[in-house]
Short mmCIF file of C-alpha atoms and ligand atoms in Angstrom, two decimals:
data_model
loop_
_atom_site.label_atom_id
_atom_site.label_comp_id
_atom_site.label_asym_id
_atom_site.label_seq_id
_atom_site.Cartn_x
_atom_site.Cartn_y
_atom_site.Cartn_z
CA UNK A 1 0.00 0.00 0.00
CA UNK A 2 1.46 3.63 -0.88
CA UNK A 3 1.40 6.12 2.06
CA UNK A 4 -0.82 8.00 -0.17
CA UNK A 5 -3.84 5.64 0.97
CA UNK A 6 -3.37 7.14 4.31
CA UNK A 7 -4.21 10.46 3.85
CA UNK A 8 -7.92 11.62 3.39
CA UNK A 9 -8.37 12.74 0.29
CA UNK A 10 -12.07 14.63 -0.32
CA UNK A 11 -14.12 15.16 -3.66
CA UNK A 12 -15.88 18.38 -3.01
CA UNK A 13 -17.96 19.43 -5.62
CA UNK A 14 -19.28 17.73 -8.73
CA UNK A 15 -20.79 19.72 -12.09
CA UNK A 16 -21.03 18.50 -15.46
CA UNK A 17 -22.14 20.09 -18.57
CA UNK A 18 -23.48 19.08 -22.03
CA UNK A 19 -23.77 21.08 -25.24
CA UNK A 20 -27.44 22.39 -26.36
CA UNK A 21 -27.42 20.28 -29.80
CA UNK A 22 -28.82 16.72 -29.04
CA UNK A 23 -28.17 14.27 -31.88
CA UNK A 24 -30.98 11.60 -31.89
CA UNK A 25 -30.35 8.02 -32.76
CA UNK A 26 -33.23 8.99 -35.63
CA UNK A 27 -31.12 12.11 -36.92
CA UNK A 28 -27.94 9.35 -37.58
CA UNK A 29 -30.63 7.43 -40.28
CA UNK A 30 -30.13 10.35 -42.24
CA UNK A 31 -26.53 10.54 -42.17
CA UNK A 32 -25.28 6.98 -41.80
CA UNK A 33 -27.01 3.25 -42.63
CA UNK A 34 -28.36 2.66 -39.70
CA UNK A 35 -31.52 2.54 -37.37
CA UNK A 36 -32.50 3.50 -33.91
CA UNK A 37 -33.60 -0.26 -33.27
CA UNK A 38 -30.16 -1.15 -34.09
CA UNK A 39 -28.48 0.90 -32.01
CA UNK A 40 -31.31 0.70 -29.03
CA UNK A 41 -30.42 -3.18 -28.98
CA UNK A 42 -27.11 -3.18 -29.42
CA UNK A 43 -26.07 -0.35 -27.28
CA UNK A 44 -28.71 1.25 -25.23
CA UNK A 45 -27.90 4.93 -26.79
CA UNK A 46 -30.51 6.84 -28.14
CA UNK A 47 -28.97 10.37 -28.24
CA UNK A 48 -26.32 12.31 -27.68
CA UNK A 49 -24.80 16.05 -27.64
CA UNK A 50 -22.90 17.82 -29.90
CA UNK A 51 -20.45 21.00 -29.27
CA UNK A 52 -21.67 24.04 -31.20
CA UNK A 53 -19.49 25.51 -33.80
CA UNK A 54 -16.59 27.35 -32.30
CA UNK A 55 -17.58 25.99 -28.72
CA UNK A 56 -14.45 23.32 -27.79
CA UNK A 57 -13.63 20.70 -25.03
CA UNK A 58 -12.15 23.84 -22.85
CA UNK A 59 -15.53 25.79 -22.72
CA UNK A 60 -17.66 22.64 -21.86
CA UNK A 61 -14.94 22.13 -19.29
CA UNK A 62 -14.94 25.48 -18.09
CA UNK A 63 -18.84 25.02 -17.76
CA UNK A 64 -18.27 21.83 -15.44
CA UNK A 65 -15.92 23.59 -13.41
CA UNK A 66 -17.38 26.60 -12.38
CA UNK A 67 -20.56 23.93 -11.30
CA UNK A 68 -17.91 22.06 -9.31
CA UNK A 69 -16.41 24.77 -7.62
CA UNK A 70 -19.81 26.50 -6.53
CA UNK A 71 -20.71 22.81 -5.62
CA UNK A 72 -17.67 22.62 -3.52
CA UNK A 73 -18.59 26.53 -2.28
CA UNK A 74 -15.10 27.62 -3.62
CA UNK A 75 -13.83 30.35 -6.22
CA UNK A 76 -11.26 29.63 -8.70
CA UNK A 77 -8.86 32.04 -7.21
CA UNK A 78 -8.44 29.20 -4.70
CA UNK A 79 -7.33 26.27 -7.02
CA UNK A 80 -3.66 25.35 -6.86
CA UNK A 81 -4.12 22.76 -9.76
CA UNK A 82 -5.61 22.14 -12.79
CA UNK A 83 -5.62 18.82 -13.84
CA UNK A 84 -7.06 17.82 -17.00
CA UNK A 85 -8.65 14.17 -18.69
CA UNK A 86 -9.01 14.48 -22.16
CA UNK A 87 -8.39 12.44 -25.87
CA UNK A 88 -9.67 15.65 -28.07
CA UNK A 89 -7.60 18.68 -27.06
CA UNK A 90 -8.09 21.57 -28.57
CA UNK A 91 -4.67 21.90 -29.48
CA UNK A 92 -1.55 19.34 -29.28
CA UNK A 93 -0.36 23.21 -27.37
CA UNK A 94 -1.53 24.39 -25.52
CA UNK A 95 -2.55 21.96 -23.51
CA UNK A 96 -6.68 22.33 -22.90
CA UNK A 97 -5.49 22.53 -18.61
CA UNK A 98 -4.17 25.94 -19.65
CA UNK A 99 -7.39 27.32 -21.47
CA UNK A 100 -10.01 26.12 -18.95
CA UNK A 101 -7.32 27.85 -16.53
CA UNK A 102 -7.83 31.25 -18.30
CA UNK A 103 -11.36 30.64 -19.13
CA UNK A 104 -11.99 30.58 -15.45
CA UNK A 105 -10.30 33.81 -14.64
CA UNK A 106 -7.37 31.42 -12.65
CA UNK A 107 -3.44 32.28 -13.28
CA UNK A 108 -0.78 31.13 -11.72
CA UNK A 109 -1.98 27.10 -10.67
CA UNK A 110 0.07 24.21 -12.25
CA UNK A 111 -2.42 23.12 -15.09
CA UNK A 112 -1.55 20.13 -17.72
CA UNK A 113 -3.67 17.48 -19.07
CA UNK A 114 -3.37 13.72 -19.37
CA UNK A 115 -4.44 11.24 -21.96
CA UNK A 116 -6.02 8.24 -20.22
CA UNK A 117 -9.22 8.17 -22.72
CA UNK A 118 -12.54 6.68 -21.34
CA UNK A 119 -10.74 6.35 -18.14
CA UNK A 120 -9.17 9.76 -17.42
CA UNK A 121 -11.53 10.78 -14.61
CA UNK A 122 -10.56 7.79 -12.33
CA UNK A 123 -6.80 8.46 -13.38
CA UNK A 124 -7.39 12.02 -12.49
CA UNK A 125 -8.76 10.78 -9.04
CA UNK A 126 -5.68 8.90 -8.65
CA UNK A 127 -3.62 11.98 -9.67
CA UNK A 128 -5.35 14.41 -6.80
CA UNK A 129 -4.57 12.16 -4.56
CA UNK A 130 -1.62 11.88 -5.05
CA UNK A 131 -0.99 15.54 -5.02
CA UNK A 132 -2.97 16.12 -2.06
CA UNK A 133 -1.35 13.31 -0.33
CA UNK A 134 2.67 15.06 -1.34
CA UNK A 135 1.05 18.88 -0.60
CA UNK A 136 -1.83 18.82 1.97
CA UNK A 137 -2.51 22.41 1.12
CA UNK A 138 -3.56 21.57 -2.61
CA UNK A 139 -6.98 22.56 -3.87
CA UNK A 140 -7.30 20.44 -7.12
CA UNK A 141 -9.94 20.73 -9.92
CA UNK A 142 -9.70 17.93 -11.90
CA UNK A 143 -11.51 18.06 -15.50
CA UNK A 144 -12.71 15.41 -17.70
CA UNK A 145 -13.74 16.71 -21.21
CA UNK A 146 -14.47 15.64 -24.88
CA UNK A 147 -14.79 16.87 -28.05
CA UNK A 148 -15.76 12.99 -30.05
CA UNK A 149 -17.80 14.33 -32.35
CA UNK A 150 -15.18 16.19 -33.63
CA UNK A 151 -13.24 12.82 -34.69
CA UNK A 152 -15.82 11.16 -35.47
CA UNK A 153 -15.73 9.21 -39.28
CA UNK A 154 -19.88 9.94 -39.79
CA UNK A 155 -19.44 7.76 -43.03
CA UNK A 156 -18.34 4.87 -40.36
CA UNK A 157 -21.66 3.25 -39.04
CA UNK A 158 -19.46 1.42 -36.46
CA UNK A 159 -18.52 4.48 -34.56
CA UNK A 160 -20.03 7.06 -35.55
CA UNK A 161 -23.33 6.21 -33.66
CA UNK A 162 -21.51 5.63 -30.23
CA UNK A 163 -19.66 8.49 -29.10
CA UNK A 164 -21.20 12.28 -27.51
CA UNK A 165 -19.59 15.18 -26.24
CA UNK A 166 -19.67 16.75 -22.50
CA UNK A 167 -17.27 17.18 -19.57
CA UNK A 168 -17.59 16.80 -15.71
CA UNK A 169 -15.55 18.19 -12.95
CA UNK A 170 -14.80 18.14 -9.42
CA UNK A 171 -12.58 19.51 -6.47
CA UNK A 172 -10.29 17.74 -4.64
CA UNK A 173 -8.87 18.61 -1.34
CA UNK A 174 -7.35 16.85 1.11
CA UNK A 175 -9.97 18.35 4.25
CA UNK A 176 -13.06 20.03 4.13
CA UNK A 177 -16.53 18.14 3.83
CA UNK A 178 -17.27 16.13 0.65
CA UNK A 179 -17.19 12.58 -0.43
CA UNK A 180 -14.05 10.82 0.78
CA UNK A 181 -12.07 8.97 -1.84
CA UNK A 182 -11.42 5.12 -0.09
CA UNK A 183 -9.20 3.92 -2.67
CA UNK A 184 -8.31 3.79 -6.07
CA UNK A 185 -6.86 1.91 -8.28
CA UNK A 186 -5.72 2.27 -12.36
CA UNK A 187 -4.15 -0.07 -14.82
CA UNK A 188 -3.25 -0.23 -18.76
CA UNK A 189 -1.52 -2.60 -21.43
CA UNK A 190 -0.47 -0.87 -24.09
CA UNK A 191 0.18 -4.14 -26.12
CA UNK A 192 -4.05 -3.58 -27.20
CA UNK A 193 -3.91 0.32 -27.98
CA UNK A 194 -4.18 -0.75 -31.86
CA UNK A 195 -7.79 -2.12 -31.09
CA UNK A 196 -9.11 1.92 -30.34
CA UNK A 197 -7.73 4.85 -32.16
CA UNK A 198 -7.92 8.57 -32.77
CA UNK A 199 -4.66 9.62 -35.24
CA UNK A 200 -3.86 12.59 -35.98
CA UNK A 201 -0.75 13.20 -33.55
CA UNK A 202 2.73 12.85 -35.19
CA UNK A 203 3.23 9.40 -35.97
CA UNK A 204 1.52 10.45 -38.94
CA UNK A 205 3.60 12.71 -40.84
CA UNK A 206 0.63 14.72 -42.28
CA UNK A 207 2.38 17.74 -44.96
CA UNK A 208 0.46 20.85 -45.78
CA UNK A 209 -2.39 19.87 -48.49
CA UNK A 210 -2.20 16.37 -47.88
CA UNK A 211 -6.21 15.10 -47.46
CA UNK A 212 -6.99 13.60 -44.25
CA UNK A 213 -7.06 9.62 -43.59
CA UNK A 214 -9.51 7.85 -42.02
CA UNK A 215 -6.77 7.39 -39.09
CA UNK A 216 -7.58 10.65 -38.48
CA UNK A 217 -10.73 9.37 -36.94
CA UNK A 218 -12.23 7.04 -34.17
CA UNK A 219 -11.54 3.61 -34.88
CA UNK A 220 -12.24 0.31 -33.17
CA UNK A 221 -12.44 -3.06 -33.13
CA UNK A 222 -15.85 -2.95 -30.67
CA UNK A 223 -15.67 -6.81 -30.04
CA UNK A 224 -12.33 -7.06 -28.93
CA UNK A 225 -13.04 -3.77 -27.06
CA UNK A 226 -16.16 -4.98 -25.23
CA UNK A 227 -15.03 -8.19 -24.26
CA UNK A 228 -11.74 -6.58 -22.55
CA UNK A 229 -13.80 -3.73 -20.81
CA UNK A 230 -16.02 -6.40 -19.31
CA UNK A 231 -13.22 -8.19 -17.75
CA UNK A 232 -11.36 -5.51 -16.67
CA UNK A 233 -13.39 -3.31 -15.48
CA UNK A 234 -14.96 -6.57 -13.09
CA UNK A 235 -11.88 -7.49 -12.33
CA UNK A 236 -10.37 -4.48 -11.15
CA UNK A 237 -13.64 -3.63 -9.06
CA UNK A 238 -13.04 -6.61 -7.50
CA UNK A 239 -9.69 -6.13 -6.12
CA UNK A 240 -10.22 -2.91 -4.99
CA UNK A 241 -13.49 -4.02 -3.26
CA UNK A 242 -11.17 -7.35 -1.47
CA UNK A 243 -8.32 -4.94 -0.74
CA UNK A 244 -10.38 -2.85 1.19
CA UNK A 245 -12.44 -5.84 2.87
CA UNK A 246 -15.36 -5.16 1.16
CA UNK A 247 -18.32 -6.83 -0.90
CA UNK A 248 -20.45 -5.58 -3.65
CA UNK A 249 -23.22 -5.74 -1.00
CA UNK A 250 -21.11 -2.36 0.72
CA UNK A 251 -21.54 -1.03 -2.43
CA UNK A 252 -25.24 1.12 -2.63
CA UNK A 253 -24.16 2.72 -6.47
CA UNK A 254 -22.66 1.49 -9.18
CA UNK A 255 -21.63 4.05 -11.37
CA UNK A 256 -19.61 2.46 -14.48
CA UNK A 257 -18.16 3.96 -17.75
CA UNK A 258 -21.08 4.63 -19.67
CA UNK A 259 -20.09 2.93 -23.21
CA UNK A 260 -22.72 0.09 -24.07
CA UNK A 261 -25.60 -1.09 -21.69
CA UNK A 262 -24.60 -4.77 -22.76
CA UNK A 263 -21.18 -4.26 -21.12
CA UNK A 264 -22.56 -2.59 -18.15
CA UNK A 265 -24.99 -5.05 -17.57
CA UNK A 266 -22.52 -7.77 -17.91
CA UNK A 267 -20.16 -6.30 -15.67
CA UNK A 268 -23.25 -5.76 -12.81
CA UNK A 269 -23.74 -9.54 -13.61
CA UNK A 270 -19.93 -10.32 -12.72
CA UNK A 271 -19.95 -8.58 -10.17
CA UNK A 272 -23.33 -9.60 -8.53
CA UNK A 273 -24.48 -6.07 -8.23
CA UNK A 274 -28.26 -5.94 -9.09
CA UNK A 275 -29.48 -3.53 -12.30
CA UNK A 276 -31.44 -1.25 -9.84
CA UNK A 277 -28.17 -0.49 -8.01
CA UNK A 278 -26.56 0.05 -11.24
CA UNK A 279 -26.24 3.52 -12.49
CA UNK A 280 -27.14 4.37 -16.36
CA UNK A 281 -27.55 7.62 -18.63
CA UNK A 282 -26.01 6.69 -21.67
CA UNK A 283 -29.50 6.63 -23.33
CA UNK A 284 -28.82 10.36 -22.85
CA UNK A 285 -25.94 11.14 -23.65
CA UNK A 286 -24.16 8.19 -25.78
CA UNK A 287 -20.36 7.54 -24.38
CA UNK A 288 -18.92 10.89 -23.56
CA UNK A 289 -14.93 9.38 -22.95
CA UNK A 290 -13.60 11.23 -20.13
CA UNK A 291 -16.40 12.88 -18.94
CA UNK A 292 -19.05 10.29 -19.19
CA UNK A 293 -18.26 9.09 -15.19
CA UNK A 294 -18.14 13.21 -13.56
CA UNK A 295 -21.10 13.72 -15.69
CA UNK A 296 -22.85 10.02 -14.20
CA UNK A 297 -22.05 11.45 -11.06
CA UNK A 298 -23.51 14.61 -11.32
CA UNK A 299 -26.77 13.10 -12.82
CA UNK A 300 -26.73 10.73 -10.67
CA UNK A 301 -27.05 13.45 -7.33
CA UNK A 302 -29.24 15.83 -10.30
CA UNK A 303 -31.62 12.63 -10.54
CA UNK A 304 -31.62 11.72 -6.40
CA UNK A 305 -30.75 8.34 -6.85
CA UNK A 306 -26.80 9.21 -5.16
CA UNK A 307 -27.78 10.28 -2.03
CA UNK A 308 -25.41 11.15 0.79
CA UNK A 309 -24.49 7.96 2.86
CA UNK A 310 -23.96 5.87 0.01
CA UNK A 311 -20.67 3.66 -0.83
CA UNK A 312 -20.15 4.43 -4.73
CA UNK A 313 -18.15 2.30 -7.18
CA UNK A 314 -16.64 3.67 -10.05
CA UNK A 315 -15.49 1.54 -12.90
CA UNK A 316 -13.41 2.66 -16.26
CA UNK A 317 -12.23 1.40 -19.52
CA UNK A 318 -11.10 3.01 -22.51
CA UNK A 319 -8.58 3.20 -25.19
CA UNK A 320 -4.89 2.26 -24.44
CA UNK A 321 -6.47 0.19 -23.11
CA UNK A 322 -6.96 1.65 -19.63
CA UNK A 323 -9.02 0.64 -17.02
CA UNK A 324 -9.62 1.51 -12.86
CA UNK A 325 -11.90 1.34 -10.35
CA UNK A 326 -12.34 3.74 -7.25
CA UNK A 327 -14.89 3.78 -3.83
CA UNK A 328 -15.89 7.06 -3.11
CA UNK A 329 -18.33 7.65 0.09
CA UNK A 330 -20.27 9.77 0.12
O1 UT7 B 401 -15.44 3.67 -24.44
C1 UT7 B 401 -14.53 2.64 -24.43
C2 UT7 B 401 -14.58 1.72 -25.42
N1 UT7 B 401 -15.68 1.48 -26.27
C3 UT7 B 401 -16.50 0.48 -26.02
O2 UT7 B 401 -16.54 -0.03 -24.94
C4 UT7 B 401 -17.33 -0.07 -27.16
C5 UT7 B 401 -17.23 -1.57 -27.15
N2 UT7 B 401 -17.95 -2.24 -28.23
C6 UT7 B 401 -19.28 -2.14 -28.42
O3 UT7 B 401 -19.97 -1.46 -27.72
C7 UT7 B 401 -19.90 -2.98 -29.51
O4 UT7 B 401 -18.95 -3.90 -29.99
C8 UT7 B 401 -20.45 -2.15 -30.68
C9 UT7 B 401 -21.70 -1.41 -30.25
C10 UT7 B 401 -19.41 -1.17 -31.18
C11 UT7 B 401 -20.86 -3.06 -31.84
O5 UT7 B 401 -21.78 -4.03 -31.39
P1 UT7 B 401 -21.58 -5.55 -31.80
O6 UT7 B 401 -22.71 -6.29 -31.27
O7 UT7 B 401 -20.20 -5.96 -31.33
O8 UT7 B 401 -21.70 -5.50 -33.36
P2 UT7 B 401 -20.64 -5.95 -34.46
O9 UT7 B 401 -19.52 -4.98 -34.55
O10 UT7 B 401 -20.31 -7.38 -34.24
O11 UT7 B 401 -21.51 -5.83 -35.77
C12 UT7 B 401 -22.68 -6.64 -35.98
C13 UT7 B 401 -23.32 -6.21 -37.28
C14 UT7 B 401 -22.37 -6.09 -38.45
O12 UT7 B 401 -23.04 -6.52 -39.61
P3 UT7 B 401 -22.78 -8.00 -40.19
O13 UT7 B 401 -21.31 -8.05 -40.48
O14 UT7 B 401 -23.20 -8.93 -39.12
O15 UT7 B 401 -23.65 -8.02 -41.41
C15 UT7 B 401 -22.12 -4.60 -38.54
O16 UT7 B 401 -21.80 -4.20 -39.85
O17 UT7 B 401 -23.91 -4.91 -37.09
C16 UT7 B 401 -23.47 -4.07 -38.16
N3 UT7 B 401 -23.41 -2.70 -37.63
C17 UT7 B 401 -24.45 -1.85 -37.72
N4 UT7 B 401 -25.68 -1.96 -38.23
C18 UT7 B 401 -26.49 -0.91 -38.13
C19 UT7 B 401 -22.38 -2.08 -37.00
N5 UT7 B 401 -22.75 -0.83 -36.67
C20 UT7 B 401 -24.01 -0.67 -37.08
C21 UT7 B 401 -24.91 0.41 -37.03
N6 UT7 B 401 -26.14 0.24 -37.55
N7 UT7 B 401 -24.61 1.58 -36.45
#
């Protein structure tokens, strides 16, 4: 165990924030060949939101923060660190940390963002901790936000009907009231990034004029995917649960990575955690990446089913692959 565990470490506030423009799974007939029944059955989803033109990951973020931090009963002037999940920047620089920073009228905090894809919020959890454990002083807001539609391949059925945009965020301190973060745990394996992509970085020598590839967009091989999100994200729920001398039956919410109902419900089944203690909104808002677990939580409390008292679960997987799992009680 790393001396981190030790030391409390407390999400404050929560906010989350989706664009205006909802995309219905009856607006992607027109664009794609495909049908709301087939995406229903197959993945639960029957909308999502879309960014507005000239509106970006950092302004959805910036939204989600300034939720957070009157959640949390805190002004920006007050953050030490900004701490950012995302796998659309804005920019490759500067980092999307720095806008929300300046967005949110806050200068002089250490701000940089991470890549961890679907699971960048637990990651980030990890992170704060970490920070707050090393500097007990810290005042973190940690950001999850995504911009998918933006790489999204609308002439690929496959995945262009999964994926929505949004962000969530939340404070983390290492006092102060707020739910307290029990544990957490992340892993990867790099050896299965291949299966999930979005190119455009610099492996791909791109030259002024040249047309853009489909690398450029989301890809994925979402049978491989699936079947490795199911076992790892059960998996790694269950050793944090037994490392902490738990059961799922400590556990009142489970609030998973919201990518497919079939993998959700098949990781509840794993996991013997019944559907009705088994958080959902991806009918809503499709999988949002990053933000899709801040903005579960904040729906989640919006909607009344989190209530304060309750042992929560959170459980990731994304592109990397990553995966992680962390108890927060609030
Ligand atoms: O966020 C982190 C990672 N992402 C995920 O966790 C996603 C994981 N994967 C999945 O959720 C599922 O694999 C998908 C929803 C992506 C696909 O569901 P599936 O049941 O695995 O379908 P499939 O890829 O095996 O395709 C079945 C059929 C194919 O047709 P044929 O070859 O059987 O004739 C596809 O061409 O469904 C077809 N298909 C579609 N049909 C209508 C694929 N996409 C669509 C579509 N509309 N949008």
């Amino acid at each position: 165990m790393t001396a981190s565990r030790d030391i409390a470490c407390r999400v404050r506030g929560f906010g989350a924030y989706t664009p205006v423009d909802v995309l219905t799974n009856f607006d992607l007939e027109k664009i794609v060949e495909t049908t709301d029944e087939w995406i229903t059955t197959r993945t639960g989803i029957k909308q999502r939101h879309r960014l507005a033109e000239g509106q970006n990951a950092s302004d959805a973020a910036a939204e989600a923060a300034r939720l957070a931090l009157a959640d949390a009963g805190m002004e920006p002037g007050e953050i030490t660190h900004v701490i950012n999940a995302t796998c659309t920047p804005d920019y490759l620089c500067p980092n999307t940390a720095c806008l929300i920073e300046a967005k949110l009228g806050i200068v002089g905090a250490m701000a940089f963002d991470f890549n961890a894809a679907c699971s960048g919020y637990v990651y980030g959890l990890s992170m704060a901790r970490a920070i707050v454990a090393a500097q007990p002083e810290a005042r973190v807001l940690l950001t999850a936000t995504e911009a998918l539609t933006r790489r999204l391949n609308w002439a690929d059925r496959s995945t262009c009907v999964l994926f929505g945009d949004g962000a969530g965020a939340s404070v983390i301190t290492a006092d102060g009231e707020g739910a307290l973060l029990e544990d957490v745990r992340c892993a990867s394996d790099g050896n299965l990034g291949g299966l999930l992509t979005i190119g455009g970085g610099t492996s791909t020598p791109y030259a002024k004029g040249d047309p853009i590839g489909d690398d450029f967009f989301v890809q994925m091989n979402g049978r491989d995917v699936f079947k490795h999100a199911v076992r790892n994200m059960a998996a790694i729920s269950q050793e944090v649960l037994e490392r902490n001398g738990l059961t799922t039956d400590d556990v009142a919410l489970l609030i998973p990575h919201q990518a497919n109902l079939r993998i959700i419900e098949a990781v509840g089944d794993r996991l013997g955690i019944p559907t009705e203690r088994v958080f959902v909104n991806l009918h809503e808002f499709g999988n949002t990446s990053a933000a899709s677990v801040p903005l579960a939580i904040a729906d989640a409390r919006a909607k009344g089913v989190l209530r304060p008292g309750m042992r929560v679960l959170l459980a990731t997987f994304g592109g990397g692959f990553t995966w992680g799992a962390a108890l927060l009680h609030f």
